Amino acid sequence: MSGIHTILVVDDDQSIVELLRDFLENDNFDVMTACDTTQAWAIFQQNSIDCIVLDIMMPGQNGFELCRRIRAESNVPVLFLSARSDDVDKIRGLTLGGDDYIVKTASPGEIVARVKAVMRRTTSQQQMYGRLLEFGRLKLNLDTREVVVDGRDVVLTPKEYELLRLFAEHPRLVFSYEQLLAKFWEGVGDRHTIRVHLSRLRDKIESDPNHPQYLVNVWGVGYRFEGG
């Protein structure tokens, strides 16, 4: 893997967090840490995270619930870290969308190796299947950040592109105003802020912005992307 990747380590045991951070940083990863799922969710919403190492049993919301929230809007690799080795938790974690399940008796070196293996596998899959998104008139190249509508290049601002990419990677998933504010404006702003940006984006990609084909308003809730 080339370049610097950011790993989010989530565990309420500070000694485990520090140990994993040391090993991951020694392998040239950037590391962010959280001691509970509330803190982890805030970090995930406000930063570009490439992989998550996630403890299951923590005070408050557990790791399974956080994984469910993450999977509602992202395919970022998630590796569960648990003190329990029984198959019930393992099956549940993988069913929820976890990419691996590691028992805490594993050495830090093994954990790092499994992080790297999952990221290699995910990167390979993205290169094979996920780098070009096509929806009829609309095409997004995730490698070059190019957007094409009806065969012509469309110039988007960085914010407009990131908004479009989020929607296009999750067709028909409704994103609330609150989720969009948290992810793109760090919770600062109001619904008008989002409406203005989505209106400008519609002007650039929709054949009729007043009757959008792609960016559809969900009355009173937010927006969703119609990929068909």
mmCIF file of C-alpha atoms in Angstrom:
data_model
loop_
_atom_site.group_PDB
_atom_site.id
_atom_site.type_symbol
_atom_site.label_atom_id
_atom_site.label_comp_id
_atom_site.label_asym_id
_atom_site.label_seq_id
_atom_site.Cartn_x
_atom_site.Cartn_y
_atom_site.Cartn_z
ATOM 1 C CA MET A 1 0.000 0.000 0.000
ATOM 2 C CA SER A 2 1.285 3.430 -0.868
ATOM 3 C CA GLY A 3 0.596 6.685 0.907
ATOM 4 C CA ILE A 4 -0.494 7.313 4.454
ATOM 5 C CA HIS A 5 -3.672 5.664 5.697
ATOM 6 C CA THR A 6 -5.594 6.670 8.807
ATOM 7 C CA ILE A 7 -6.718 4.008 11.254
ATOM 8 C CA LEU A 8 -9.307 4.657 13.963
ATOM 9 C CA VAL A 9 -8.796 2.495 17.063
ATOM 10 C CA VAL A 10 -11.838 2.313 19.369
ATOM 11 C CA ASP A 11 -11.453 0.683 22.783
ATOM 12 C CA ASP A 12 -12.175 1.707 26.375
ATOM 13 C CA ASP A 13 -8.971 -0.022 27.534
ATOM 14 C CA GLN A 14 -6.352 2.724 27.243
ATOM 15 C CA SER A 15 -3.448 0.285 27.453
ATOM 16 C CA ILE A 16 -4.703 -1.591 24.376
ATOM 17 C CA VAL A 17 -5.251 1.671 22.513
ATOM 18 C CA GLU A 18 -1.740 2.889 23.246
ATOM 19 C CA LEU A 19 -0.160 -0.437 22.331
ATOM 20 C CA LEU A 20 -1.971 -0.670 19.001
ATOM 21 C CA ARG A 21 -1.228 2.971 18.239
ATOM 22 C CA ASP A 22 2.493 2.378 18.767
ATOM 23 C CA PHE A 23 2.536 -0.681 16.497
ATOM 24 C CA LEU A 24 0.413 0.927 13.779
ATOM 25 C CA GLU A 25 2.429 4.155 13.785
ATOM 26 C CA ASN A 26 5.592 2.076 13.550
ATOM 27 C CA ASP A 27 4.113 0.731 10.288
ATOM 28 C CA ASN A 28 3.603 4.304 9.026
ATOM 29 C CA PHE A 29 -0.143 4.513 9.649
ATOM 30 C CA ASP A 30 -1.752 7.652 10.998
ATOM 31 C CA VAL A 31 -3.760 6.689 14.088
ATOM 32 C CA MET A 32 -6.775 8.313 15.706
ATOM 33 C CA THR A 33 -8.273 6.907 18.902
ATOM 34 C CA ALA A 34 -11.574 6.887 20.763
ATOM 35 C CA CYS A 35 -12.588 5.440 24.114
ATOM 36 C CA ASP A 36 -16.288 4.931 23.317
ATOM 37 C CA THR A 37 -18.648 4.793 20.357
ATOM 38 C CA THR A 38 -19.918 8.356 20.798
ATOM 39 C CA GLN A 39 -16.420 9.763 20.437
ATOM 40 C CA ALA A 40 -15.670 7.321 17.615
ATOM 41 C CA TRP A 41 -18.747 8.365 15.639
ATOM 42 C CA ALA A 42 -17.822 12.050 15.936
ATOM 43 C CA ILE A 43 -14.282 11.325 14.698
ATOM 44 C CA PHE A 44 -15.596 9.192 11.837
ATOM 45 C CA GLN A 45 -18.014 11.929 10.730
ATOM 46 C CA GLN A 46 -15.373 14.646 10.724
ATOM 47 C CA ASN A 47 -12.322 12.853 9.299
ATOM 48 C CA SER A 48 -11.282 10.651 6.410
ATOM 49 C CA ILE A 49 -10.871 7.214 8.014
ATOM 50 C CA ASP A 50 -9.445 4.317 6.004
ATOM 51 C CA CYS A 51 -9.949 1.500 8.516
ATOM 52 C CA ILE A 52 -11.491 0.977 11.974
ATOM 53 C CA VAL A 53 -10.324 -1.402 14.704
ATOM 54 C CA LEU A 54 -13.386 -1.653 16.920
ATOM 55 C CA ASP A 55 -13.836 -3.148 20.385
ATOM 56 C CA ILE A 56 -17.236 -4.761 20.941
ATOM 57 C CA MET A 57 -17.957 -4.406 24.646
ATOM 58 C CA MET A 58 -17.721 -0.794 25.812
ATOM 59 C CA PRO A 59 -19.731 1.428 28.158
ATOM 60 C CA GLY A 60 -22.884 2.741 26.502
ATOM 61 C CA GLN A 61 -23.440 1.746 22.899
ATOM 62 C CA ASN A 62 -21.455 -1.343 21.896
ATOM 63 C CA GLY A 63 -19.280 -1.892 18.854
ATOM 64 C CA PHE A 64 -21.981 -3.809 16.995
ATOM 65 C CA GLU A 65 -24.302 -0.805 17.112
ATOM 66 C CA LEU A 66 -21.551 1.540 15.916
ATOM 67 C CA CYS A 67 -20.760 -0.810 13.018
ATOM 68 C CA ARG A 68 -24.432 -0.775 12.032
ATOM 69 C CA ARG A 69 -24.408 3.051 11.928
ATOM 70 C CA ILE A 70 -21.176 3.125 9.923
ATOM 71 C CA ARG A 71 -22.451 0.592 7.400
ATOM 72 C CA ALA A 72 -25.491 2.785 6.779
ATOM 73 C CA GLU A 73 -23.212 5.253 5.016
ATOM 74 C CA SER A 74 -19.764 3.769 4.415
ATOM 75 C CA ASN A 75 -17.911 0.620 3.329
ATOM 76 C CA VAL A 76 -14.785 1.509 5.307
ATOM 77 C CA PRO A 77 -13.086 -1.705 6.561
ATOM 78 C CA VAL A 78 -14.069 -2.624 10.145
ATOM 79 C CA LEU A 79 -12.118 -5.149 12.210
ATOM 80 C CA PHE A 80 -13.810 -6.220 15.425
ATOM 81 C CA LEU A 81 -11.583 -6.646 18.463
ATOM 82 C CA SER A 82 -13.054 -8.757 21.263
ATOM 83 C CA ALA A 83 -12.107 -10.584 24.442
ATOM 84 C CA ARG A 84 -14.632 -13.279 23.481
ATOM 85 C CA SER A 85 -13.746 -16.045 21.052
ATOM 86 C CA ASP A 86 -17.147 -17.743 20.697
ATOM 87 C CA ASP A 87 -18.667 -18.118 17.250
ATOM 88 C CA VAL A 88 -21.904 -16.297 18.127
ATOM 89 C CA ASP A 89 -20.205 -12.893 18.434
ATOM 90 C CA LYS A 90 -17.987 -13.604 15.451
ATOM 91 C CA ILE A 91 -20.920 -14.500 13.202
ATOM 92 C CA ARG A 92 -22.886 -11.474 14.392
ATOM 93 C CA GLY A 93 -19.964 -9.136 13.740
ATOM 94 C CA LEU A 94 -19.332 -10.442 10.232
ATOM 95 C CA THR A 95 -23.047 -10.436 9.442
ATOM 96 C CA LEU A 96 -23.249 -6.757 10.403
ATOM 97 C CA GLY A 97 -20.579 -5.979 7.841
ATOM 98 C CA GLY A 98 -17.345 -6.492 9.765
ATOM 99 C CA ASP A 99 -14.356 -7.417 7.603
ATOM 100 C CA ASP A 100 -12.523 -9.429 10.273
ATOM 101 C CA TYR A 101 -12.896 -10.562 13.876
ATOM 102 C CA ILE A 102 -9.824 -10.627 16.121
ATOM 103 C CA VAL A 103 -9.597 -12.024 19.632
ATOM 104 C CA LYS A 104 -7.636 -9.813 22.010
ATOM 105 C CA THR A 105 -5.196 -12.593 22.807
ATOM 106 C CA ALA A 106 -3.691 -11.956 19.345
ATOM 107 C CA SER A 107 -0.361 -10.177 19.373
ATOM 108 C CA PRO A 108 -0.203 -6.524 18.286
ATOM 109 C CA GLY A 109 1.914 -7.625 15.342
ATOM 110 C CA GLU A 110 -0.787 -10.040 14.182
ATOM 111 C CA ILE A 111 -3.461 -7.346 14.521
ATOM 112 C CA VAL A 112 -1.430 -4.953 12.383
ATOM 113 C CA ALA A 113 -0.878 -7.691 9.793
ATOM 114 C CA ARG A 114 -4.627 -8.343 9.615
ATOM 115 C CA VAL A 115 -5.350 -4.627 9.285
ATOM 116 C CA LYS A 116 -2.967 -4.480 6.330
ATOM 117 C CA ALA A 117 -4.473 -7.618 4.775
ATOM 118 C CA VAL A 118 -8.028 -6.260 4.981
ATOM 119 C CA MET A 119 -6.959 -2.927 3.509
ATOM 120 C CA ARG A 120 -5.132 -4.615 0.618
ATOM 121 C CA ARG A 121 -8.199 -6.706 -0.118
ATOM 122 C CA THR A 122 -10.522 -3.706 0.057
ATOM 123 C CA THR A 123 -8.264 -1.568 -2.151
ATOM 124 C CA SER A 124 -8.090 -4.349 -4.731
ATOM 125 C CA GLN A 125 -11.879 -4.673 -4.793
ATOM 126 C CA GLN A 126 -12.261 -0.906 -5.197
ATOM 127 C CA GLN A 127 -9.834 -0.899 -8.100
ATOM 128 C CA MET A 128 -11.750 -3.721 -9.778
ATOM 129 C CA TYR A 129 -15.321 -2.618 -9.151
ATOM 130 C CA GLY A 130 -15.750 0.627 -7.299
ATOM 131 C CA ARG A 131 -13.735 3.360 -9.001
ATOM 132 C CA LEU A 132 -16.266 4.356 -11.652
ATOM 133 C CA LEU A 133 -19.889 5.024 -10.743
ATOM 134 C CA GLU A 134 -22.350 5.237 -13.628
ATOM 135 C CA PHE A 135 -25.995 6.296 -13.414
ATOM 136 C CA GLY A 136 -27.314 6.833 -16.910
ATOM 137 C CA ARG A 137 -26.444 10.419 -17.873
ATOM 138 C CA LEU A 138 -24.199 10.811 -14.816
ATOM 139 C CA LYS A 139 -20.716 9.322 -14.309
ATOM 140 C CA LEU A 140 -18.266 9.756 -11.419
ATOM 141 C CA ASN A 141 -14.630 8.692 -11.631
ATOM 142 C CA LEU A 142 -13.518 8.250 -8.027
ATOM 143 C CA ASP A 143 -9.835 8.095 -8.963
ATOM 144 C CA THR A 144 -9.718 11.374 -10.888
ATOM 145 C CA ARG A 145 -12.697 13.084 -9.161
ATOM 146 C CA GLU A 146 -14.125 13.798 -12.615
ATOM 147 C CA VAL A 147 -17.871 14.184 -13.062
ATOM 148 C CA VAL A 148 -19.451 13.782 -16.483
ATOM 149 C CA VAL A 149 -23.067 14.564 -17.372
ATOM 150 C CA ASP A 150 -24.396 13.827 -20.854
ATOM 151 C CA GLY A 151 -20.829 13.359 -22.077
ATOM 152 C CA ARG A 152 -19.556 16.725 -20.868
ATOM 153 C CA ASP A 153 -17.272 17.455 -17.931
ATOM 154 C CA VAL A 154 -18.912 19.218 -15.000
ATOM 155 C CA VAL A 155 -16.815 21.351 -12.646
ATOM 156 C CA LEU A 156 -17.816 20.953 -8.988
ATOM 157 C CA THR A 157 -16.453 22.620 -5.889
ATOM 158 C CA PRO A 158 -14.747 20.239 -3.414
ATOM 159 C CA LYS A 159 -17.811 20.375 -1.147
ATOM 160 C CA GLU A 160 -20.197 19.687 -4.026
ATOM 161 C CA TYR A 161 -18.096 16.737 -5.157
ATOM 162 C CA GLU A 162 -17.942 15.181 -1.691
ATOM 163 C CA LEU A 163 -21.696 15.602 -1.275
ATOM 164 C CA LEU A 164 -22.370 13.979 -4.650
ATOM 165 C CA ARG A 165 -19.956 11.147 -3.947
ATOM 166 C CA LEU A 166 -21.590 10.370 -0.604
ATOM 167 C CA PHE A 167 -25.027 10.187 -2.212
ATOM 168 C CA ALA A 168 -23.859 8.264 -5.280
ATOM 169 C CA GLU A 169 -22.066 5.628 -3.189
ATOM 170 C CA HIS A 170 -25.287 4.997 -1.239
ATOM 171 C CA PRO A 171 -28.234 5.053 -3.665
ATOM 172 C CA ARG A 172 -31.692 5.408 -2.067
ATOM 173 C CA LEU A 173 -30.234 5.826 1.413
ATOM 174 C CA VAL A 174 -31.807 8.850 3.092
ATOM 175 C CA PHE A 175 -29.350 11.288 4.662
ATOM 176 C CA SER A 176 -30.920 13.611 7.209
ATOM 177 C CA TYR A 177 -30.109 17.298 7.484
ATOM 178 C CA GLU A 178 -28.422 16.577 10.816
ATOM 179 C CA GLN A 179 -26.195 13.853 9.325
ATOM 180 C CA LEU A 180 -25.116 16.093 6.459
ATOM 181 C CA LEU A 181 -24.367 19.012 8.771
ATOM 182 C CA ALA A 182 -22.310 16.783 11.076
ATOM 183 C CA LYS A 183 -20.312 15.238 8.236
ATOM 184 C CA PHE A 184 -19.621 18.272 6.048
ATOM 185 C CA TRP A 185 -20.023 21.321 8.279
ATOM 186 C CA GLU A 186 -18.985 19.919 11.698
ATOM 187 C CA GLY A 187 -22.538 20.484 12.919
ATOM 188 C CA VAL A 188 -22.393 24.235 12.266
ATOM 189 C CA GLY A 189 -25.175 25.603 10.082
ATOM 190 C CA ASP A 190 -28.817 24.902 9.403
ATOM 191 C CA ARG A 191 -31.085 23.360 6.789
ATOM 192 C CA HIS A 192 -30.767 26.431 4.583
ATOM 193 C CA THR A 193 -27.003 25.799 4.305
ATOM 194 C CA ILE A 194 -27.661 22.316 2.930
ATOM 195 C CA ARG A 195 -30.463 23.453 0.619
ATOM 196 C CA VAL A 196 -28.212 26.084 -0.975
ATOM 197 C CA HIS A 197 -25.415 23.587 -1.681
ATOM 198 C CA LEU A 198 -27.804 20.924 -2.988
ATOM 199 C CA SER A 199 -29.535 23.493 -5.189
ATOM 200 C CA ARG A 200 -26.216 24.474 -6.774
ATOM 201 C CA LEU A 201 -25.318 20.816 -7.259
ATOM 202 C CA ARG A 202 -28.676 20.129 -8.910
ATOM 203 C CA ASP A 203 -28.111 23.048 -11.288
ATOM 204 C CA LYS A 204 -24.943 21.320 -12.479
ATOM 205 C CA ILE A 205 -26.076 17.686 -12.808
ATOM 206 C CA GLU A 206 -29.846 17.679 -13.305
ATOM 207 C CA SER A 207 -31.497 18.180 -16.705
ATOM 208 C CA ASP A 208 -34.365 19.883 -14.857
ATOM 209 C CA PRO A 209 -33.308 21.080 -11.370
ATOM 210 C CA ASN A 210 -36.945 21.760 -10.448
ATOM 211 C CA HIS A 211 -37.798 18.105 -11.103
ATOM 212 C CA PRO A 212 -34.581 16.308 -10.063
ATOM 213 C CA GLN A 213 -33.771 12.855 -11.358
ATOM 214 C CA TYR A 214 -30.916 12.159 -8.951
ATOM 215 C CA LEU A 215 -30.948 14.323 -5.813
ATOM 216 C CA VAL A 216 -34.418 13.884 -4.388
ATOM 217 C CA ASN A 217 -35.771 15.705 -1.356
ATOM 218 C CA VAL A 218 -37.336 13.578 1.391
ATOM 219 C CA TRP A 219 -39.820 16.014 2.835
ATOM 220 C CA GLY A 220 -38.937 17.146 6.354
ATOM 221 C CA VAL A 221 -36.061 14.674 6.677
ATOM 222 C CA GLY A 222 -33.279 15.269 4.157
ATOM 223 C CA TYR A 223 -32.229 13.897 0.755
ATOM 224 C CA ARG A 224 -31.577 10.645 -1.073
ATOM 225 C CA PHE A 225 -29.918 9.722 -4.353
ATOM 226 C CA GLU A 226 -31.991 7.959 -7.021
ATOM 227 C CA GLY A 227 -29.509 5.970 -9.050
ATOM 228 C CA GLY A 228 -31.954 4.553 -11.564
#
